Amino acid sequence: MQKQKYQQTVKKIQSLAPKYHQMNDDELQQQTQQLRKVVRDNPQKLKSILPQAYAVVCEACERVLGMRPFPVQILGAVDMEDGNIVEMKTGEGKTLTATMPMYLHGLLGSGNFLITANEYLADRDAKDMGKVYRWLGLTVGQCSTRTWQQARRS
């Protein structure tokens, strides 16, 4: 039953793609502020803007990275937002999938965290996916053994 609900949400996100594709860069980037206004005073509306937020970040990923999430990746992101653990194999696009819920929750401005056990992947993903988040007006921070050791020395 849930899978059908999630697939309907994926279709809604995909149906919004042409709207955001037609926008110029400035218009697309302004979507972050518009979506933030919706949830600023009422964080409970976060799930109601999920289709728009996910469609925005999908378009941003294509413009910034040259990669557009596949429907199965969007499905994984929708599933994650519903509190589920999503299993994906190596190479199936976990990093790109995570951009959607990370962006959505980033709109709240209170910060959120993506934890990666592999430091190389954490560095790579903060650098690569950070381009998308920054392009959309969010900030990115990273903590690794290296940054922790540098902070201790300071």
mmCIF file of C-alpha atoms in Angstrom, residues 33-115:
data_model
loop_
_atom_site.group_PDB
_atom_site.id
_atom_site.type_symbol
_atom_site.label_atom_id
_atom_site.label_comp_id
_atom_site.label_asym_id
_atom_site.label_seq_id
_atom_site.Cartn_x
_atom_site.Cartn_y
_atom_site.Cartn_z
ATOM 1 C CA GLN A 33 13.463 31.388 -0.236
ATOM 2 C CA GLN A 34 9.889 30.832 -1.387
ATOM 3 C CA LEU A 35 9.788 27.336 0.083
ATOM 4 C CA ARG A 36 11.424 28.572 3.287
ATOM 5 C CA LYS A 37 8.659 31.144 3.705
ATOM 6 C CA VAL A 38 6.079 28.364 3.615
ATOM 7 C CA VAL A 39 7.707 26.421 6.467
ATOM 8 C CA ARG A 40 9.265 29.263 8.457
ATOM 9 C CA ASP A 41 6.227 29.849 10.658
ATOM 10 C CA ASN A 42 4.724 26.426 10.277
ATOM 11 C CA PRO A 43 7.274 23.574 10.127
ATOM 12 C CA GLN A 44 4.367 21.100 9.989
ATOM 13 C CA LYS A 45 3.934 22.119 6.338
ATOM 14 C CA LEU A 46 7.276 20.541 5.448
ATOM 15 C CA LYS A 47 5.725 17.388 3.999
ATOM 16 C CA SER A 48 3.232 19.429 1.990
ATOM 17 C CA ILE A 49 6.067 21.090 0.044
ATOM 18 C CA LEU A 50 7.956 17.831 -0.515
ATOM 19 C CA PRO A 51 7.010 17.512 -4.219
ATOM 20 C CA GLN A 52 8.096 21.072 -4.996
ATOM 21 C CA ALA A 53 11.306 20.838 -2.945
ATOM 22 C CA TYR A 54 12.303 17.505 -4.473
ATOM 23 C CA ALA A 55 11.566 18.785 -7.993
ATOM 24 C CA VAL A 56 13.697 21.874 -7.340
ATOM 25 C CA VAL A 57 16.657 19.852 -6.120
ATOM 26 C CA CYS A 58 16.327 17.391 -9.024
ATOM 27 C CA GLU A 59 16.591 20.287 -11.468
ATOM 28 C CA ALA A 60 19.467 21.818 -9.499
ATOM 29 C CA CYS A 61 21.345 18.494 -9.560
ATOM 30 C CA GLU A 62 21.044 18.414 -13.322
ATOM 31 C CA ARG A 63 22.216 21.997 -13.747
ATOM 32 C CA VAL A 64 25.049 21.899 -11.235
ATOM 33 C CA LEU A 65 26.271 18.307 -11.497
ATOM 34 C CA GLY A 66 24.880 17.179 -14.834
ATOM 35 C CA MET A 67 23.015 14.368 -13.060
ATOM 36 C CA ARG A 68 19.244 14.041 -12.789
ATOM 37 C CA PRO A 69 17.911 11.595 -10.195
ATOM 38 C CA PHE A 70 16.190 8.565 -11.702
ATOM 39 C CA PRO A 71 12.648 7.707 -10.597
ATOM 40 C CA VAL A 72 13.956 4.918 -8.351
ATOM 41 C CA GLN A 73 16.220 7.429 -6.589
ATOM 42 C CA ILE A 74 13.311 9.827 -6.120
ATOM 43 C CA LEU A 75 11.288 6.895 -4.772
ATOM 44 C CA GLY A 76 14.087 6.149 -2.298
ATOM 45 C CA ALA A 77 14.107 9.780 -1.167
ATOM 46 C CA VAL A 78 10.328 9.786 -0.665
ATOM 47 C CA ASP A 79 10.600 6.542 1.278
ATOM 48 C CA MET A 80 13.381 7.993 3.474
ATOM 49 C CA GLU A 81 11.303 11.077 4.231
ATOM 50 C CA ASP A 82 8.599 8.796 5.580
ATOM 51 C CA GLY A 83 11.082 7.527 8.172
ATOM 52 C CA ASN A 84 12.107 4.336 6.429
ATOM 53 C CA ILE A 85 15.561 2.921 5.893
ATOM 54 C CA VAL A 86 16.288 2.583 2.197
ATOM 55 C CA GLU A 87 18.774 -0.033 1.068
ATOM 56 C CA MET A 88 20.717 0.743 -2.088
ATOM 57 C CA LYS A 89 23.713 -1.100 -3.453
ATOM 58 C CA THR A 90 27.036 0.443 -4.384
ATOM 59 C CA GLY A 91 26.639 2.593 -7.460
ATOM 60 C CA GLU A 92 22.857 2.968 -7.240
ATOM 61 C CA GLY A 93 23.030 6.612 -6.256
ATOM 62 C CA LYS A 94 22.614 6.897 -2.498
ATOM 63 C CA THR A 95 24.384 10.255 -2.503
ATOM 64 C CA LEU A 96 22.134 11.749 -5.163
ATOM 65 C CA THR A 97 19.095 10.255 -3.436
ATOM 66 C CA ALA A 98 20.033 11.925 -0.167
ATOM 67 C CA THR A 99 20.100 15.401 -1.743
ATOM 68 C CA MET A 100 16.314 15.524 -1.737
ATOM 69 C CA PRO A 101 15.526 14.946 1.962
ATOM 70 C CA MET A 102 18.635 16.905 2.954
ATOM 71 C CA TYR A 103 17.460 19.916 0.947
ATOM 72 C CA LEU A 104 13.898 19.599 2.234
ATOM 73 C CA HIS A 105 15.016 19.641 5.860
ATOM 74 C CA GLY A 106 17.625 22.276 5.127
ATOM 75 C CA LEU A 107 14.742 24.634 4.356
ATOM 76 C CA LEU A 108 13.923 24.693 8.069
ATOM 77 C CA GLY A 109 17.274 26.328 8.753
ATOM 78 C CA SER A 110 17.900 24.361 11.918
ATOM 79 C CA GLY A 111 20.515 22.089 10.371
ATOM 80 C CA ASN A 112 20.473 18.423 9.612
ATOM 81 C CA PHE A 113 23.105 15.766 9.331
ATOM 82 C CA LEU A 114 24.117 13.071 6.902
ATOM 83 C CA ILE A 115 26.483 10.566 8.442
#
